[in-house]
Structure formats: structure tokens, C-alpha cells
């Protein structure tokens, strides 16, 4: 029962993590404009992985996609690739996990096959979570570097006003979603151990009395204790009864009395 609960909880947690990874990838607020010491407050800029948006104080929002691939920074493209790989692995792991559920019977599928499928889906979820966490962390590192570079330029007395960007809500969603996918994958791997069929661990020892290696006999057996008299064939009447002498003392037969 505990194995089924662990597998079901791993499936639910991993599904939530996958949904969060997809949501964070599609969100536009990966980086938002820092309004601290910014005299222009009528326009608010924020950027995502696929487009950049501008929101005015009147509520009008205009977004423009990135129409180039080679013109984007290499780290930015790496973040895109990591998030896409995480989504693909998460979807594949979710499909495999559905068929590996213990509560679902498909034909004559054995428990060993379900255990292997559960382990495979768990590994996929773990890799998907790591990809999401890595991608979000790389993007956050880029934001921190650009933020301090912009701050240094502002304090050097440059006349132009530079927009500084800080963490957006999509980063926190990505971190949480990657963590959920990672935890769900670990739970699936733990459930795999309980799904393995129990095999006999005592194959080397036979308890069958009629076996070839071990046999139990109930027949009589002799144990030499050293105190039993030896059975010998004694000949001669002189050995059977000792003759008494005239003075009443017992006389034992000599060696010449034996035949």
C-alpha cells in the first residue's frame, strides 16, 4: 500500500512540477525593470525568453518577439535550450509513468516491467528538474551581472539613463517547479524498489529432507564410547569357570588353558 501511495504522490508532484516548468517558460516576466531611482515611471518594461513587452501607465501593453536567433547572447540561447529539454523530458516521463502506475493494469504486464518503467520515469523527472533549475539559475546570474554593470555605469557619471532589470516572477516559478519535478522523480525512484518482485534469498540452502545434498536417516547407528566389551570367540571350559584351589582361593586360568 505504501508503494502505491509513494508512486501516486510522485506522479502528482512531478506533474505539478512539469506544469510549472511549462508556465515559467511561457511567461514574459523573466526580468522586470527596476524602478528604484528611475525618473520615468510611466513606462514599465519586462522581458521573457521569447519576447519583450512595454506596459504604459494607461494600461496599454505592447509586446514584440525576438525575430532573430543568432543575434541573441549565447547564454540566453542556452537557457532556452535547457527549458525546452526539461519540458520534453518531463512530458516523456509523465507518459511512461502513467503506464507504470501500479493501480493500472495493461494486459499481462509484469511487476518487474512496471518497476523498470517507474525508474525510467523517475530519472526523466530528475533530469527535467535539474534542467529547469539550471536554466533559471543561469538567467538569474546574467541579470545580476548586468544589474551591477548598469549600476557602476550610473555612478560613473554617465548622462544616459540605463534601464536596470531585476528578478521576475517567472524565475521563482521556475525554481519551485524544478524543485517539485526533482522531488517527484526521487519519489518515483524510491517506489521502484517496492515494485520489484520478491525473489527467494535462500536458494543455496535446501530444507527438503529428501534432497540430494541433505538426507536425514532415522535408522540405528553406533557410537563407539570405549566402554563396550569386545565380542570375542572364547574357546575352552577353563575360561568359562575359574577353578578354586584347595585353600579356597580362586585360581585364574593360565595361557596354557586356552585351546
Tab-separated table of C-alpha atoms in Angstrom:
chain	number	residue	atom	x	y	z
A	1	UNK	CA	0.000	0.000	0.000
A	2	UNK	CA	2.833	2.392	0.850
A	3	UNK	CA	4.446	1.715	-2.533
A	4	UNK	CA	1.253	2.709	-4.342
A	5	UNK	CA	0.957	5.897	-2.270
A	6	UNK	CA	4.609	6.806	-2.908
A	7	UNK	CA	4.200	6.212	-6.629
A	8	UNK	CA	0.958	8.199	-6.798
A	9	UNK	CA	2.414	11.098	-4.823
A	10	UNK	CA	5.498	11.099	-7.041
A	11	UNK	CA	3.278	11.219	-10.116
A	12	UNK	CA	1.222	14.138	-8.778
A	13	UNK	CA	4.262	16.142	-7.607
A	14	UNK	CA	6.075	15.553	-10.888
A	15	UNK	CA	3.007	16.590	-12.891
A	16	UNK	CA	2.789	19.822	-10.892
A	17	UNK	CA	6.487	20.449	-11.477
A	18	UNK	CA	6.104	19.868	-15.207
A	19	UNK	CA	3.177	22.279	-15.346
A	20	UNK	CA	5.241	24.885	-13.525
A	21	UNK	CA	8.170	24.455	-15.914
A	22	UNK	CA	5.891	24.948	-18.919
A	23	UNK	CA	4.273	28.004	-17.296
A	24	UNK	CA	7.594	29.627	-16.414
A	25	UNK	CA	8.937	29.047	-19.918
A	26	UNK	CA	5.927	30.742	-21.487
A	27	UNK	CA	5.819	33.659	-19.044
A	28	UNK	CA	7.074	37.055	-20.150
A	29	UNK	CA	8.298	38.334	-16.796
A	30	UNK	CA	11.684	36.700	-16.563
A	31	UNK	CA	13.244	40.094	-15.976
A	32	UNK	CA	11.412	43.214	-14.868
A	33	UNK	CA	12.547	46.805	-14.879
A	34	UNK	CA	13.961	48.105	-11.632
A	35	UNK	CA	12.034	51.275	-10.761
A	36	UNK	CA	14.382	52.354	-7.983
A	37	UNK	CA	15.850	55.811	-8.769
A	38	UNK	CA	14.130	55.732	-12.143
A	39	UNK	CA	12.561	59.078	-13.033
A	40	UNK	CA	10.484	57.584	-15.838
A	41	UNK	CA	7.620	55.713	-14.167
A	42	UNK	CA	5.018	55.994	-16.915
A	43	UNK	CA	6.539	53.075	-18.830
A	44	UNK	CA	7.309	49.665	-17.377
A	45	UNK	CA	9.478	47.194	-19.304
A	46	UNK	CA	9.753	43.476	-18.780
A	47	UNK	CA	11.288	40.676	-20.811
A	48	UNK	CA	10.833	36.959	-21.305
A	49	UNK	CA	12.512	34.178	-23.219
A	50	UNK	CA	10.507	34.797	-26.366
A	51	UNK	CA	9.538	38.473	-26.419
A	52	UNK	CA	9.910	41.835	-24.704
A	53	UNK	CA	6.956	43.893	-23.534
A	54	UNK	CA	6.252	47.505	-22.609
A	55	UNK	CA	3.363	48.498	-20.362
A	56	UNK	CA	2.232	52.077	-20.099
A	57	UNK	CA	0.560	53.741	-17.163
A	58	UNK	CA	-2.730	53.817	-19.080
A	59	UNK	CA	-2.763	50.004	-19.086
A	60	UNK	CA	-1.834	49.532	-22.711
A	61	UNK	CA	0.733	46.739	-23.220
A	62	UNK	CA	2.732	46.127	-26.346
A	63	UNK	CA	4.917	43.062	-26.848
A	64	UNK	CA	7.467	42.371	-29.520
A	65	UNK	CA	9.022	38.987	-30.161
A	66	UNK	CA	12.646	38.218	-30.775
A	67	UNK	CA	12.834	37.857	-34.550
A	68	UNK	CA	16.446	36.736	-34.514
A	69	UNK	CA	18.278	33.768	-33.108
A	70	UNK	CA	21.902	34.447	-33.951
A	71	UNK	CA	21.689	37.973	-32.587
A	72	UNK	CA	20.819	36.773	-29.062
A	73	UNK	CA	23.523	36.097	-26.447
A	74	UNK	CA	24.824	32.530	-26.202
A	75	UNK	CA	23.792	32.185	-22.559
A	76	UNK	CA	20.291	33.335	-23.421
A	77	UNK	CA	20.003	30.617	-26.063
A	78	UNK	CA	21.388	28.077	-23.611
A	79	UNK	CA	18.620	28.957	-21.155
A	80	UNK	CA	16.047	28.404	-23.873
A	81	UNK	CA	17.537	25.027	-24.729
A	82	UNK	CA	17.604	23.897	-21.097
A	83	UNK	CA	13.970	24.791	-20.535
A	84	UNK	CA	12.870	23.036	-23.731
A	85	UNK	CA	14.831	19.907	-22.830
A	86	UNK	CA	13.256	19.939	-19.365
A	87	UNK	CA	9.755	20.167	-20.857
A	88	UNK	CA	10.357	17.343	-23.352
A	89	UNK	CA	11.826	15.024	-20.721
A	90	UNK	CA	9.020	15.850	-18.321
A	91	UNK	CA	6.335	15.017	-20.883
A	92	UNK	CA	8.012	11.725	-21.785
A	93	UNK	CA	8.429	10.837	-18.131
A	94	UNK	CA	4.771	11.629	-17.465
A	95	UNK	CA	3.628	9.328	-20.270
A	96	UNK	CA	5.870	6.500	-19.089
A	97	UNK	CA	4.714	6.995	-15.506
A	98	UNK	CA	1.042	6.676	-16.495
A	99	UNK	CA	1.627	3.191	-17.927
A	100	UNK	CA	3.815	2.245	-14.954
A	101	UNK	CA	1.209	3.003	-12.288
A	102	UNK	CA	0.530	0.022	-10.073
A	103	UNK	CA	-3.185	0.753	-9.945
A	104	UNK	CA	-3.447	0.500	-13.747
A	105	UNK	CA	-3.379	-2.920	-15.397
A	106	UNK	CA	-2.491	-3.134	-19.082
A	107	UNK	CA	-2.624	-6.682	-20.431
A	108	UNK	CA	-0.289	-9.115	-18.686
A	109	UNK	CA	2.395	-6.593	-17.750
A	110	UNK	CA	4.601	-7.974	-15.006
A	111	UNK	CA	5.640	-6.093	-11.889
A	112	UNK	CA	9.282	-6.107	-12.983
A	113	UNK	CA	8.360	-4.225	-16.164
A	114	UNK	CA	6.378	-1.671	-14.152
A	115	UNK	CA	9.338	-1.248	-11.810
A	116	UNK	CA	11.696	-0.542	-14.707
A	117	UNK	CA	9.248	1.931	-16.238
A	118	UNK	CA	8.842	3.663	-12.876
A	119	UNK	CA	12.609	4.001	-12.513
A	120	UNK	CA	12.888	5.367	-16.057
A	121	UNK	CA	10.208	7.989	-15.463
A	122	UNK	CA	11.821	8.977	-12.168
A	123	UNK	CA	15.175	9.548	-13.840
A	124	UNK	CA	13.491	11.619	-16.548
A	125	UNK	CA	11.773	13.797	-13.953
A	126	UNK	CA	15.023	14.301	-12.065
A	127	UNK	CA	16.856	15.403	-15.226
A	128	UNK	CA	13.936	17.676	-16.191
A	129	UNK	CA	14.005	19.337	-12.772
A	130	UNK	CA	17.774	19.826	-12.938
A	131	UNK	CA	17.492	21.353	-16.406
A	132	UNK	CA	14.837	23.818	-15.214
A	133	UNK	CA	16.782	24.806	-12.101
A	134	UNK	CA	19.993	25.216	-14.100
A	135	UNK	CA	18.319	27.323	-16.794
A	136	UNK	CA	16.668	29.647	-14.301
A	137	UNK	CA	19.882	29.986	-12.296
A	138	UNK	CA	21.905	30.868	-15.401
A	139	UNK	CA	19.395	33.554	-16.357
A	140	UNK	CA	19.446	34.926	-12.810
A	141	UNK	CA	23.243	35.095	-12.937
A	142	UNK	CA	23.006	37.090	-16.168
A	143	UNK	CA	20.599	39.520	-14.518
A	144	UNK	CA	22.849	40.014	-11.508
A	145	UNK	CA	25.881	40.688	-13.713
A	146	UNK	CA	24.042	43.193	-15.917
A	147	UNK	CA	22.469	44.875	-12.902
A	148	UNK	CA	25.782	45.652	-11.244
A	149	UNK	CA	27.363	46.718	-14.517
A	150	UNK	CA	24.500	49.161	-15.089
A	151	UNK	CA	24.808	50.424	-11.525
A	152	UNK	CA	28.544	51.004	-11.956
A	153	UNK	CA	27.948	52.966	-15.159
A	154	UNK	CA	25.318	55.105	-13.447
A	155	UNK	CA	27.656	56.011	-10.595
A	156	UNK	CA	30.451	56.916	-13.007
A	157	UNK	CA	28.502	59.993	-14.086
A	158	UNK	CA	27.172	58.867	-17.417
A	159	UNK	CA	24.410	61.101	-18.684
A	160	UNK	CA	22.279	58.457	-20.371
A	161	UNK	CA	19.746	56.670	-18.217
A	162	UNK	CA	20.121	52.902	-18.376
A	163	UNK	CA	17.358	50.515	-17.503
A	164	UNK	CA	18.259	48.014	-14.859
A	165	UNK	CA	16.420	44.714	-14.681
A	166	UNK	CA	15.799	42.525	-11.678
A	167	UNK	CA	14.272	39.130	-10.996
A	168	UNK	CA	10.852	38.499	-12.472
A	169	UNK	CA	8.113	36.224	-11.224
A	170	UNK	CA	8.932	33.589	-13.846
A	171	UNK	CA	12.265	32.874	-12.162
A	172	UNK	CA	10.641	31.963	-8.859
A	173	UNK	CA	8.053	29.830	-10.626
A	174	UNK	CA	10.845	28.019	-12.462
A	175	UNK	CA	12.819	27.368	-9.278
A	176	UNK	CA	9.796	25.962	-7.450
A	177	UNK	CA	8.705	23.892	-10.459
A	178	UNK	CA	12.180	22.437	-10.924
A	179	UNK	CA	12.301	21.504	-7.251
A	180	UNK	CA	8.907	19.788	-7.455
A	181	UNK	CA	9.981	17.791	-10.519
A	182	UNK	CA	13.174	16.781	-8.744
A	183	UNK	CA	11.333	15.634	-5.609
A	184	UNK	CA	8.740	13.776	-7.675
A	185	UNK	CA	11.466	11.954	-9.589
A	186	UNK	CA	13.147	10.881	-6.349
A	187	UNK	CA	9.833	9.539	-5.037
A	188	UNK	CA	9.344	7.554	-8.242
A	189	UNK	CA	12.808	6.039	-7.882
A	190	UNK	CA	12.022	5.049	-4.285
A	191	UNK	CA	8.748	3.466	-5.381
A	192	UNK	CA	10.629	1.388	-7.955
A	193	UNK	CA	12.318	-0.605	-5.199
A	194	UNK	CA	8.997	-1.665	-3.716
A	195	UNK	CA	7.625	-2.747	-7.089
A	196	UNK	CA	10.399	-5.258	-7.666
A	197	UNK	CA	9.120	-8.853	-7.257
A	198	UNK	CA	10.410	-10.555	-4.139
A	199	UNK	CA	12.720	-13.400	-5.101
A	200	UNK	CA	13.891	-16.207	-2.846
A	201	UNK	CA	17.018	-15.178	-0.996
A	202	UNK	CA	17.818	-18.674	0.266
A	203	UNK	CA	18.377	-20.599	-2.915
A	204	UNK	CA	21.680	-22.039	-1.737
A	205	UNK	CA	20.159	-23.784	1.319
A	206	UNK	CA	17.790	-26.744	0.876
A	207	UNK	CA	15.369	-27.672	3.637
A	208	UNK	CA	13.950	-30.713	1.858
A	209	UNK	CA	14.720	-33.895	3.756
A	210	UNK	CA	14.604	-35.945	0.596
A	211	UNK	CA	17.053	-33.700	-1.254
A	212	UNK	CA	20.261	-34.855	-2.795
A	213	UNK	CA	22.552	-32.720	-0.681
A	214	UNK	CA	20.956	-33.231	2.724
A	215	UNK	CA	19.439	-36.528	3.862
A	216	UNK	CA	18.113	-37.462	7.256
A	217	UNK	CA	18.134	-41.149	8.258
A	218	UNK	CA	16.264	-42.487	11.245
A	219	UNK	CA	17.939	-45.894	11.314
A	220	UNK	CA	20.115	-47.121	14.214
A	221	UNK	CA	23.649	-46.033	14.378
A	222	UNK	CA	26.571	-46.957	16.596
A	223	UNK	CA	28.730	-44.655	18.539
A	224	UNK	CA	31.901	-46.018	19.958
A	225	UNK	CA	32.150	-44.971	23.592
A	226	UNK	CA	35.178	-47.024	24.533
A	227	UNK	CA	33.401	-48.798	27.378
A	228	UNK	CA	31.755	-51.671	25.493
A	229	UNK	CA	33.320	-55.096	25.857
A	230	UNK	CA	34.689	-56.630	22.721
A	231	UNK	CA	32.873	-59.689	21.450
A	232	UNK	CA	35.367	-62.470	21.001
A	233	UNK	CA	35.001	-66.143	20.420
A	234	UNK	CA	36.271	-67.770	23.519
A	235	UNK	CA	37.131	-71.428	23.478
A	236	UNK	CA	37.750	-73.800	26.365
A	237	UNK	CA	35.867	-74.570	29.508
A	238	UNK	CA	38.649	-73.285	31.684
A	239	UNK	CA	37.841	-69.728	30.689
A	240	UNK	CA	34.129	-70.019	31.497
A	241	UNK	CA	34.568	-71.075	35.108
A	242	UNK	CA	37.523	-70.394	37.255
A	243	UNK	CA	38.700	-73.395	39.355
A	244	UNK	CA	39.105	-72.920	43.005
A	245	UNK	CA	42.161	-74.178	44.797
A	246	UNK	CA	42.132	-76.277	47.921
A	247	UNK	CA	42.715	-73.300	50.202
A	248	UNK	CA	39.601	-71.614	48.853
A	249	UNK	CA	41.285	-69.021	46.732
A	250	UNK	CA	40.232	-68.502	43.156
A	251	UNK	CA	42.753	-69.515	40.610
A	252	UNK	CA	42.638	-67.924	37.193
A	253	UNK	CA	43.382	-69.914	34.106
A	254	UNK	CA	46.782	-69.546	32.579
A	255	UNK	CA	47.637	-69.085	28.968
A	256	UNK	CA	48.066	-72.803	28.540
A	257	UNK	CA	44.416	-73.490	29.324
A	258	UNK	CA	43.259	-71.861	26.032
A	259	UNK	CA	42.991	-74.102	23.094
